[in-house]
Amino acid sequence: MGDRLKNPVEKTADPIISQIGDFRRYQFFFCGIIFLSKFGTGWHTLAHIFLAAPTPLKCNTENVTDACSKECHDREFDTSTFKTTIVTEWDLVCGRAFMSSLSQSVVMMGIMFGSMFFGMISDRFGRRPAFLGCCFMQLFSGLIVCLSPYYWFYVVFRFLTAFATGGTMCTSFVLIMEIIGPKKREIVAILYQIPFNIGHASLAVFAYYIRTWRWFQFSITIFSVVFIIYICLVPESPRWLYTTGKVDESVKILEKIAKHNRAPTDTIKPEIEAAYKVLAAKAPAKKGNIIDLFRTPYLRLKTICMGTDWVVVCMVYYGTAQYISKLGGDIFLNNLIAAALGIPGTLMCVVMTKYMGRKITMMITNGLSGIALLLLVFLINSHRTIQVVLATIGLFGASITFPNAYLWGGEIFPTVVRSNGMGLCSMLGRIGGLLAPLICDLANIQPWITPLIFGAVSIVAVVATLALPETRGMPLPETLEDGETFGRKKD
């Protein structure tokens, strides 16, 4: 009677999805709990906006107006908006003002190295230990930041928090990608970016009600206590176990998932063992490394082109957002608007990638950003409203490109080096993010330079995309051999 109630699974070319289904009850639940980790990535990546919020400084010395002059002996911060920030805590003004921006550069560097490190750990030792490790590292280091007695202590632990955040971004995405079938993969992978957008937007709410930086940092960190549930609820990726030769362990997890999905379990073991024999005959089980991404010509080309797309989207997204924010206004409202813009962009990405594919979507959205920003170069002296509209269109294009880059990257790289590939792309993206504020500063020399650079690199990304294969509805490549042949045009 029990077997009659089980829903058979549609057999596909993917041996994992053939056992548990494309997207059923378990996958829905699993994605829901993994999505929780994405809120923290938005909070810790962009918290600097309020941790180091602009705090006006005035000089109370008689007949002295410049608070940074040597003649000023009595300086005072305006704490009407923020009671304390790291700027007021450690007097990061005048000759020390660069130290505030430096702390955020260190954060971006931490995310960059964390993505790479935990990506390698994930491919070498498994998705689960890497994911749990970075989640708890983020919690503990983030809480220690609240207790920072010195500036450099703060910088070190912000780096460690960001290091863990980079790992969380990379490993959580791979966990989701490897358990969902191609029919729902693009929707889930794109919607996975929504918690980041919400996290970004909610920073303004936290900061509005919590005007002291230590309690603000505590409020965005303590939520991570929920990560304790991951110890019991996040298993190892059955796909990783399967491709690295741990077939019995993979079968056990697949049987548990199949039971949750009310799918038959009696054929899982023989079918997985048979599929692995075919896989092993094609290439011996091995754990990949980052060098493997560049060993063969076509996989190397795909890695370089995908990396280019990541550099550009991070540079344009973060850079254009900062460029718009320089127009002034309420810091809370500006942050809400900038973050909220990513939500419709992400939702539009779902529709575009589903019906148009990853490649066409990437070309259109990069092209949209490029055209809008290049138009801004020629209209740089026009009315402020026109400038804002064009810059906003450029940012909106990047907001669609961002989730597509995650989705497409996860599908192009083979399983044995997927975390390495995504970690490399994330690292390159952080380099783009590091360059973005420097490019924005070039507007102080000539206002047209900044949109020219952002627009030009967007067009470069369109060209790079031409070399990448479409992956919509295709089974994930598993081995390095698959990575080299997948998408290659047959003679």
Short mmCIF file of C-alpha atoms in Angstrom, two decimals:
data_model
loop_
_atom_site.label_atom_id
_atom_site.label_comp_id
_atom_site.label_asym_id
_atom_site.label_seq_id
_atom_site.Cartn_x
_atom_site.Cartn_y
_atom_site.Cartn_z
CA MET A 1 0.00 0.00 0.00
CA GLY A 2 2.90 2.39 0.86
CA ASP A 3 4.47 1.96 -2.58
CA ARG A 4 1.18 2.93 -4.27
CA LEU A 5 1.29 6.27 -2.50
CA LYS A 6 4.76 7.03 -3.80
CA ASN A 7 5.11 9.39 -6.72
CA PRO A 8 7.47 8.03 -9.36
CA VAL A 9 10.32 10.30 -10.41
CA GLU A 10 10.84 11.24 -14.02
CA LYS A 11 14.07 9.67 -15.24
CA THR A 12 16.56 12.14 -16.70
CA ALA A 13 20.16 12.19 -17.85
CA ASP A 14 21.06 13.41 -14.35
CA PRO A 15 21.41 10.36 -12.04
CA ILE A 16 20.87 12.42 -8.86
CA ILE A 17 17.69 14.16 -10.00
CA SER A 18 16.39 10.84 -11.37
CA GLN A 19 16.20 9.56 -7.78
CA ILE A 20 14.75 12.52 -5.86
CA GLY A 21 12.86 14.58 -8.41
CA ASP A 22 13.46 17.98 -9.95
CA PHE A 23 12.02 20.13 -7.14
CA ARG A 24 9.82 18.52 -4.53
CA ARG A 25 9.01 18.91 -0.84
CA TYR A 26 12.53 18.32 0.45
CA GLN A 27 14.19 20.69 -2.01
CA PHE A 28 11.66 23.40 -1.12
CA PHE A 29 12.39 22.96 2.59
CA PHE A 30 16.15 22.76 2.03
CA CYS A 31 16.22 25.96 -0.02
CA GLY A 32 14.15 27.73 2.62
CA ILE A 33 16.64 27.07 5.40
CA ILE A 34 19.70 27.77 3.24
CA PHE A 35 18.16 31.08 2.15
CA LEU A 36 18.41 32.23 5.78
CA SER A 37 22.19 32.40 5.47
CA LYS A 38 21.91 34.91 2.62
CA PHE A 39 20.46 37.65 4.84
CA GLY A 40 23.73 37.79 6.77
CA THR A 41 25.79 38.17 3.61
CA GLY A 42 23.86 41.32 2.72
CA TRP A 43 24.17 42.71 6.23
CA HIS A 44 27.90 42.12 6.70
CA THR A 45 28.90 43.12 3.17
CA LEU A 46 27.15 46.51 3.26
CA ALA A 47 27.04 47.31 7.00
CA HIS A 48 29.87 49.82 6.53
CA ILE A 49 27.31 52.27 5.14
CA PHE A 50 26.05 52.77 8.69
CA LEU A 51 29.00 51.59 10.78
CA ALA A 52 30.99 54.46 9.28
CA ALA A 53 28.07 56.76 8.44
CA PRO A 54 28.99 60.36 7.55
CA THR A 55 29.19 62.32 10.80
CA PRO A 56 29.57 66.11 10.46
CA LEU A 57 32.51 67.62 12.31
CA LYS A 58 32.74 71.22 13.49
CA CYS A 59 35.35 73.31 15.27
CA ASN A 60 34.38 75.11 18.48
CA THR A 61 37.62 77.13 18.64
CA GLU A 62 36.88 80.82 18.25
CA ASN A 63 37.57 82.29 14.78
CA VAL A 64 38.48 78.85 13.36
CA THR A 65 36.11 77.24 10.86
CA ASP A 66 38.27 74.37 9.56
CA ALA A 67 37.96 71.50 12.03
CA CYS A 68 41.03 69.86 10.48
CA SER A 69 43.35 72.83 10.89
CA LYS A 70 46.10 72.88 13.49
CA GLU A 71 44.53 75.95 15.04
CA CYS A 72 41.39 74.01 15.95
CA HIS A 73 41.76 72.73 19.50
CA ASP A 74 38.15 71.84 20.23
CA ARG A 75 36.41 69.60 17.67
CA GLU A 76 32.91 68.21 18.03
CA PHE A 77 30.96 65.61 16.09
CA ASP A 78 27.32 66.18 15.20
CA THR A 79 25.61 63.20 16.84
CA SER A 80 22.07 64.25 16.03
CA THR A 81 21.71 61.47 13.43
CA PHE A 82 24.11 58.80 14.73
CA LYS A 83 25.15 58.72 18.38
CA THR A 84 28.29 56.71 17.65
CA THR A 85 30.04 55.36 14.55
CA ILE A 86 33.51 53.99 14.03
CA VAL A 87 34.36 57.49 12.79
CA THR A 88 33.47 59.08 16.12
CA GLU A 89 34.83 56.12 18.11
CA TRP A 90 38.38 56.35 16.73
CA ASP A 91 38.40 59.90 15.34
CA LEU A 92 38.65 58.81 11.71
CA VAL A 93 38.60 62.30 10.27
CA CYS A 94 40.99 64.70 8.58
CA GLY A 95 44.33 62.92 8.14
CA ARG A 96 42.83 59.66 9.43
CA ALA A 97 39.73 59.75 7.21
CA PHE A 98 41.20 57.20 4.79
CA MET A 99 41.13 54.62 7.59
CA SER A 100 37.34 54.44 7.39
CA SER A 101 37.38 53.52 3.68
CA LEU A 102 40.32 51.21 4.33
CA SER A 103 38.23 49.15 6.74
CA GLN A 104 35.66 48.52 3.99
CA SER A 105 38.37 47.66 1.47
CA VAL A 106 39.57 45.05 3.96
CA VAL A 107 36.02 43.69 4.13
CA MET A 108 35.86 43.27 0.35
CA MET A 109 39.26 41.61 0.46
CA GLY A 110 38.02 39.25 3.16
CA ILE A 111 35.02 38.25 1.06
CA MET A 112 37.32 37.68 -1.89
CA PHE A 113 39.75 35.40 -0.06
CA GLY A 114 36.96 33.70 1.88
CA SER A 115 35.19 32.72 -1.34
CA MET A 116 38.37 31.17 -2.68
CA PHE A 117 39.39 29.43 0.53
CA PHE A 118 36.04 27.90 1.38
CA GLY A 119 35.49 27.06 -2.29
CA MET A 120 38.64 24.93 -2.22
CA ILE A 121 37.71 23.41 1.14
CA SER A 122 34.26 22.61 -0.23
CA ASP A 123 35.61 20.78 -3.28
CA ARG A 124 38.30 18.98 -1.28
CA PHE A 125 36.51 17.99 1.94
CA GLY A 126 32.84 18.41 1.13
CA ARG A 127 30.13 21.06 1.01
CA ARG A 128 28.78 20.45 4.52
CA PRO A 129 31.97 21.03 6.61
CA ALA A 130 32.85 24.11 4.56
CA PHE A 131 29.36 25.56 4.91
CA LEU A 132 29.07 24.91 8.65
CA GLY A 133 32.56 26.24 9.24
CA CYS A 134 31.98 29.58 7.55
CA CYS A 135 28.51 30.01 9.11
CA PHE A 136 29.78 29.70 12.67
CA MET A 137 32.92 31.69 11.92
CA GLN A 138 30.67 34.51 10.72
CA LEU A 139 28.66 34.40 13.95
CA PHE A 140 31.56 34.41 16.40
CA SER A 141 33.82 36.87 14.60
CA GLY A 142 30.87 39.21 13.99
CA LEU A 143 30.07 39.27 17.71
CA ILE A 144 33.69 39.96 18.60
CA VAL A 145 33.59 43.01 16.32
CA CYS A 146 31.06 44.53 18.75
CA LEU A 147 33.68 44.41 21.51
CA SER A 148 36.50 46.03 19.53
CA PRO A 149 38.62 48.22 21.85
CA TYR A 150 40.90 49.47 19.08
CA TYR A 151 40.55 50.35 15.40
CA TRP A 152 42.94 47.67 14.18
CA PHE A 153 41.19 45.08 16.33
CA TYR A 154 37.97 46.10 14.59
CA VAL A 155 39.57 45.81 11.14
CA VAL A 156 40.99 42.35 11.83
CA PHE A 157 37.69 40.89 13.00
CA ARG A 158 35.70 42.62 10.28
CA PHE A 159 38.08 40.90 7.86
CA LEU A 160 37.45 37.53 9.51
CA THR A 161 33.69 38.12 9.43
CA ALA A 162 33.92 39.01 5.75
CA PHE A 163 36.16 35.99 5.13
CA ALA A 164 33.40 33.79 6.52
CA THR A 165 30.75 35.74 4.60
CA GLY A 166 32.53 35.06 1.32
CA GLY A 167 32.56 31.37 2.16
CA THR A 168 28.86 31.43 3.02
CA MET A 169 28.02 33.02 -0.33
CA CYS A 170 29.95 30.41 -2.27
CA THR A 171 29.14 27.18 -0.42
CA SER A 172 25.44 27.86 0.20
CA PHE A 173 24.85 28.52 -3.48
CA VAL A 174 26.63 25.33 -4.52
CA LEU A 175 24.60 23.28 -2.01
CA ILE A 176 21.39 24.51 -3.59
CA MET A 177 22.54 24.13 -7.18
CA GLU A 178 23.54 20.50 -6.69
CA ILE A 179 20.21 19.26 -5.35
CA ILE A 180 17.78 20.94 -7.74
CA GLY A 181 16.94 19.75 -11.25
CA PRO A 182 17.16 21.88 -14.41
CA LYS A 183 13.44 22.69 -14.55
CA LYS A 184 13.49 24.83 -11.40
CA ARG A 185 17.19 25.54 -11.15
CA GLU A 186 17.13 28.97 -12.73
CA ILE A 187 14.16 30.20 -10.67
CA VAL A 188 15.57 29.04 -7.34
CA ALA A 189 19.12 30.19 -8.08
CA ILE A 190 17.92 33.66 -9.03
CA LEU A 191 15.44 34.01 -6.16
CA TYR A 192 18.35 33.06 -3.91
CA GLN A 193 19.56 36.65 -4.39
CA ILE A 194 16.37 38.15 -2.93
CA PRO A 195 17.42 37.64 0.74
CA PHE A 196 20.60 39.59 -0.03
CA ASN A 197 18.50 42.47 -1.42
CA ILE A 198 16.20 42.34 1.60
CA GLY A 199 19.22 42.20 3.92
CA HIS A 200 20.67 45.26 2.21
CA ALA A 201 17.40 47.17 2.48
CA SER A 202 16.79 46.18 6.10
CA LEU A 203 20.11 47.73 7.12
CA ALA A 204 18.39 51.09 6.86
CA VAL A 205 15.69 49.89 9.26
CA PHE A 206 18.24 48.58 11.77
CA ALA A 207 20.23 51.80 11.55
CA TYR A 208 17.18 54.02 11.84
CA TYR A 209 16.24 52.50 15.19
CA ILE A 210 19.75 51.68 16.43
CA ARG A 211 22.01 54.71 16.21
CA THR A 212 25.08 53.30 18.02
CA TRP A 213 27.47 51.25 15.93
CA ARG A 214 28.21 48.49 18.47
CA TRP A 215 24.55 47.62 19.02
CA PHE A 216 23.95 47.93 15.29
CA GLN A 217 26.70 45.39 14.63
CA PHE A 218 25.28 43.13 17.34
CA SER A 219 21.78 43.30 15.84
CA ILE A 220 22.91 42.19 12.37
CA THR A 221 25.08 39.40 13.79
CA ILE A 222 22.98 37.76 16.50
CA PHE A 223 20.50 36.48 13.91
CA SER A 224 23.22 34.01 12.88
CA VAL A 225 22.50 31.98 16.01
CA VAL A 226 19.90 30.31 13.82
CA PHE A 227 22.78 28.58 12.05
CA ILE A 228 22.73 26.00 14.84
CA ILE A 229 19.86 24.29 13.00
CA TYR A 230 22.21 23.58 10.11
CA ILE A 231 24.06 20.97 12.16
CA CYS A 232 20.99 18.74 12.06
CA LEU A 233 19.29 19.85 8.86
CA VAL A 234 22.05 20.27 6.26
CA PRO A 235 23.47 16.97 4.94
CA GLU A 236 26.44 16.55 2.65
CA SER A 237 25.71 17.13 -1.03
CA PRO A 238 24.81 13.71 -2.50
CA ARG A 239 26.10 14.95 -5.86
CA TRP A 240 29.54 15.73 -4.40
CA LEU A 241 29.65 12.33 -2.69
CA TYR A 242 28.63 10.63 -5.94
CA THR A 243 31.22 12.37 -8.14
CA THR A 244 34.04 11.81 -5.63
CA GLY A 245 33.41 8.06 -5.42
CA LYS A 246 31.57 7.91 -2.09
CA VAL A 247 28.62 6.10 -3.61
CA ASP A 248 27.31 4.37 -0.48
CA GLU A 249 27.13 7.64 1.45
CA SER A 250 25.45 9.31 -1.50
CA VAL A 251 22.86 6.53 -1.68
CA LYS A 252 21.99 6.87 2.02
CA ILE A 253 21.32 10.58 1.70
CA LEU A 254 19.39 10.14 -1.54
CA GLU A 255 17.18 7.51 0.12
CA LYS A 256 16.35 9.90 2.97
CA ILE A 257 15.55 12.71 0.53
CA ALA A 258 13.44 10.37 -1.61
CA LYS A 259 11.40 9.37 1.46
CA HIS A 260 10.70 13.03 2.22
CA ASN A 261 9.68 13.49 -1.40
CA ARG A 262 7.52 10.36 -1.28
CA ALA A 263 9.51 8.91 -4.13
CA PRO A 264 10.47 5.22 -4.56
CA THR A 265 13.71 4.21 -2.83
CA ASP A 266 14.15 0.58 -3.85
CA THR A 267 15.94 1.36 -7.12
CA ILE A 268 18.23 4.13 -5.85
CA LYS A 269 21.19 1.96 -4.88
CA PRO A 270 21.40 -0.14 -8.09
CA GLU A 271 20.77 2.86 -10.36
CA ILE A 272 23.35 5.09 -8.66
CA GLU A 273 25.93 2.28 -8.66
CA ALA A 274 25.29 1.65 -12.35
CA ALA A 275 25.54 5.35 -13.15
CA TYR A 276 28.76 5.64 -11.20
CA LYS A 277 30.32 2.79 -13.16
CA VAL A 278 29.62 4.74 -16.34
CA LEU A 279 31.02 7.89 -14.76
CA ALA A 280 34.12 6.09 -13.50
CA ALA A 281 34.71 4.60 -16.94
CA LYS A 282 34.71 8.06 -18.46
CA ALA A 283 37.15 9.49 -15.94
CA PRO A 284 38.52 8.28 -12.59
CA ALA A 285 37.02 9.88 -9.50
CA LYS A 286 39.10 12.85 -8.47
CA LYS A 287 38.79 15.99 -6.46
CA GLY A 288 39.43 19.01 -8.61
CA ASN A 289 41.39 22.15 -7.86
CA ILE A 290 41.51 25.63 -9.27
CA ILE A 291 44.32 24.75 -11.70
CA ASP A 292 41.96 22.30 -13.42
CA LEU A 293 39.85 25.23 -14.58
CA PHE A 294 42.72 26.27 -16.87
CA ARG A 295 44.17 22.91 -17.99
CA THR A 296 42.08 22.46 -21.14
CA PRO A 297 41.43 25.12 -23.80
CA TYR A 298 37.63 25.33 -23.88
CA LEU A 299 37.14 25.13 -20.11
CA ARG A 300 39.87 27.77 -19.78
CA LEU A 301 38.05 30.06 -22.24
CA LYS A 302 34.77 29.61 -20.39
CA THR A 303 36.46 30.34 -17.05
CA ILE A 304 38.05 33.54 -18.36
CA CYS A 305 34.84 34.81 -19.99
CA MET A 306 32.67 33.99 -16.97
CA GLY A 307 35.25 35.67 -14.73
CA THR A 308 35.08 38.76 -16.94
CA ASP A 309 31.30 38.92 -16.54
CA TRP A 310 31.71 38.74 -12.75
CA VAL A 311 34.32 41.51 -12.62
CA VAL A 312 32.11 43.78 -14.71
CA VAL A 313 28.81 43.19 -12.90
CA CYS A 314 30.33 43.79 -9.45
CA MET A 315 32.18 46.86 -10.67
CA VAL A 316 29.11 48.34 -12.37
CA TYR A 317 26.58 47.38 -9.69
CA TYR A 318 28.51 48.65 -6.65
CA GLY A 319 30.09 51.51 -8.57
CA THR A 320 26.88 52.85 -10.10
CA ALA A 321 25.06 52.56 -6.77
CA GLN A 322 27.78 54.64 -5.16
CA TYR A 323 27.73 57.07 -8.07
CA ILE A 324 23.98 57.64 -7.58
CA SER A 325 24.35 58.00 -3.82
CA LYS A 326 26.74 60.93 -4.32
CA LEU A 327 23.72 62.98 -5.35
CA GLY A 328 23.04 63.39 -1.63
CA GLY A 329 19.85 63.08 0.36
CA ASP A 330 18.68 61.05 3.33
CA ILE A 331 21.06 58.16 4.04
CA PHE A 332 18.26 55.84 5.18
CA LEU A 333 16.05 56.56 2.19
CA ASN A 334 18.93 56.32 -0.28
CA ASN A 335 19.88 52.91 1.03
CA LEU A 336 16.29 51.65 0.84
CA ILE A 337 15.89 52.83 -2.74
CA ALA A 338 19.22 51.40 -3.92
CA ALA A 339 18.51 48.03 -2.29
CA ALA A 340 14.87 47.89 -3.38
CA LEU A 341 15.92 48.37 -7.00
CA GLY A 342 17.59 44.96 -6.87
CA ILE A 343 14.34 43.15 -6.07
CA PRO A 344 12.44 43.87 -9.33
CA GLY A 345 15.70 43.29 -11.20
CA THR A 346 16.05 39.87 -9.63
CA LEU A 347 12.42 38.97 -10.37
CA MET A 348 12.79 40.10 -13.98
CA CYS A 349 15.89 37.91 -14.25
CA VAL A 350 13.69 34.88 -13.44
CA VAL A 351 11.45 35.56 -16.42
CA MET A 352 14.22 36.49 -18.85
CA THR A 353 16.48 33.52 -18.13
CA LYS A 354 13.53 31.11 -18.27
CA TYR A 355 12.22 32.20 -21.66
CA MET A 356 15.29 33.75 -23.29
CA GLY A 357 18.11 31.74 -21.76
CA ARG A 358 21.18 32.77 -19.78
CA LYS A 359 23.28 33.95 -22.71
CA ILE A 360 20.78 36.31 -24.37
CA THR A 361 19.76 37.70 -20.97
CA MET A 362 23.38 38.42 -20.05
CA MET A 363 24.00 40.18 -23.34
CA ILE A 364 20.82 42.28 -23.10
CA THR A 365 21.35 43.39 -19.50
CA ASN A 366 25.04 44.20 -19.91
CA GLY A 367 24.14 46.02 -23.11
CA LEU A 368 21.43 47.97 -21.27
CA SER A 369 23.91 49.08 -18.62
CA GLY A 370 26.54 49.91 -21.23
CA ILE A 371 24.26 51.98 -23.46
CA ALA A 372 22.71 53.93 -20.58
CA LEU A 373 26.06 54.76 -19.00
CA LEU A 374 27.69 55.68 -22.31
CA LEU A 375 24.75 57.99 -23.05
CA LEU A 376 25.40 59.58 -19.69
CA VAL A 377 28.91 60.47 -20.88
CA PHE A 378 27.44 62.67 -23.61
CA LEU A 379 24.70 64.06 -21.35
CA ILE A 380 26.88 64.66 -18.31
CA ASN A 381 26.02 68.38 -18.32
CA SER A 382 22.29 67.84 -18.76
CA HIS A 383 19.61 68.25 -16.11
CA ARG A 384 20.21 66.28 -12.90
CA THR A 385 17.02 64.26 -13.47
CA ILE A 386 18.34 62.93 -16.81
CA GLN A 387 21.62 61.95 -15.17
CA VAL A 388 19.83 60.12 -12.38
CA VAL A 389 17.53 58.28 -14.81
CA LEU A 390 20.42 57.08 -17.00
CA ALA A 391 22.53 56.00 -14.01
CA THR A 392 19.50 54.22 -12.55
CA ILE A 393 18.95 52.33 -15.82
CA GLY A 394 22.60 51.26 -15.70
CA LEU A 395 22.17 50.04 -12.13
CA PHE A 396 18.92 48.28 -12.98
CA GLY A 397 20.63 46.38 -15.82
CA ALA A 398 23.36 45.27 -13.41
CA SER A 399 20.74 44.17 -10.87
CA ILE A 400 19.43 41.69 -13.48
CA THR A 401 22.93 40.61 -14.50
CA PHE A 402 24.00 39.81 -10.93
CA PRO A 403 21.72 36.81 -10.22
CA ASN A 404 22.20 35.56 -13.77
CA ALA A 405 25.97 35.48 -13.20
CA TYR A 406 25.43 33.27 -10.15
CA LEU A 407 23.06 30.98 -12.00
CA TRP A 408 25.09 30.66 -15.17
CA GLY A 409 28.40 30.22 -13.38
CA GLY A 410 27.00 27.39 -11.28
CA GLU A 411 25.82 25.60 -14.43
CA ILE A 412 28.93 26.03 -16.58
CA PHE A 413 31.53 24.67 -14.16
CA PRO A 414 31.62 20.85 -13.68
CA THR A 415 30.81 19.39 -10.27
CA VAL A 416 34.38 18.45 -9.33
CA VAL A 417 35.50 22.08 -9.60
CA ARG A 418 32.21 23.94 -9.22
CA SER A 419 33.04 25.48 -5.85
CA ASN A 420 36.51 26.40 -7.11
CA GLY A 421 35.01 27.99 -10.19
CA MET A 422 32.39 29.94 -8.26
CA GLY A 423 34.98 30.90 -5.67
CA LEU A 424 37.30 32.21 -8.40
CA CYS A 425 34.47 34.19 -10.00
CA SER A 426 33.47 35.62 -6.64
CA MET A 427 37.08 36.62 -6.00
CA LEU A 428 37.27 38.37 -9.36
CA GLY A 429 33.96 40.05 -8.63
CA ARG A 430 35.35 41.42 -5.37
CA ILE A 431 38.28 42.88 -7.31
CA GLY A 432 35.68 44.67 -9.42
CA GLY A 433 34.01 45.82 -6.21
CA LEU A 434 37.35 47.12 -4.88
CA LEU A 435 37.96 49.08 -8.09
CA ALA A 436 34.45 50.59 -8.16
CA PRO A 437 34.98 53.34 -5.53
CA LEU A 438 38.32 54.27 -7.11
CA ILE A 439 36.60 54.68 -10.47
CA CYS A 440 33.89 56.78 -8.82
CA ASP A 441 36.59 59.08 -7.42
CA LEU A 442 37.76 59.78 -10.98
CA ALA A 443 34.61 61.86 -11.39
CA ASN A 444 36.38 64.49 -9.28
CA ILE A 445 38.83 64.93 -12.17
CA GLN A 446 36.30 64.83 -15.00
CA PRO A 447 32.66 63.88 -14.33
CA TRP A 448 32.35 61.89 -17.59
CA ILE A 449 35.23 59.49 -16.82
CA THR A 450 33.27 57.37 -14.34
CA PRO A 451 30.26 56.54 -16.57
CA LEU A 452 32.62 56.06 -19.53
CA ILE A 453 34.55 53.32 -17.74
CA PHE A 454 31.46 51.60 -16.38
CA GLY A 455 29.75 51.78 -19.78
CA ALA A 456 32.81 50.54 -21.68
CA VAL A 457 33.39 47.51 -19.45
CA SER A 458 29.71 46.59 -19.78
CA ILE A 459 30.16 46.40 -23.55
CA VAL A 460 33.31 44.30 -23.02
CA ALA A 461 31.17 41.89 -20.98
CA VAL A 462 28.72 41.60 -23.90
CA VAL A 463 31.60 40.52 -26.16
CA ALA A 464 32.93 38.04 -23.56
CA THR A 465 29.48 36.48 -23.25
CA LEU A 466 29.53 35.51 -26.94
CA ALA A 467 32.07 32.76 -26.16
CA LEU A 468 29.95 31.10 -23.45
CA PRO A 469 27.48 28.23 -24.14
CA GLU A 470 23.79 28.28 -23.26
CA THR A 471 22.96 26.03 -20.27
CA ARG A 472 19.18 26.39 -19.93
CA GLY A 473 17.55 22.99 -19.33
CA MET A 474 20.84 21.10 -19.70
CA PRO A 475 22.16 18.51 -17.19
CA LEU A 476 25.03 19.78 -15.07
CA PRO A 477 28.52 18.79 -16.27
CA GLU A 478 30.09 16.43 -13.73
CA THR A 479 33.71 15.67 -14.66
CA LEU A 480 36.56 17.74 -16.07
CA GLU A 481 35.99 15.95 -19.37
CA ASP A 482 32.36 17.13 -19.30
CA GLY A 483 33.58 20.63 -18.55
CA GLU A 484 35.75 20.62 -21.66
CA THR A 485 33.14 19.14 -24.01
CA PHE A 486 30.00 20.81 -22.64
CA GLY A 487 28.86 23.53 -25.05
CA ARG A 488 31.56 22.90 -27.61
CA LYS A 489 30.33 23.01 -31.17
CA LYS A 490 30.59 19.66 -32.91
CA ASP A 491 32.42 19.48 -36.21
#
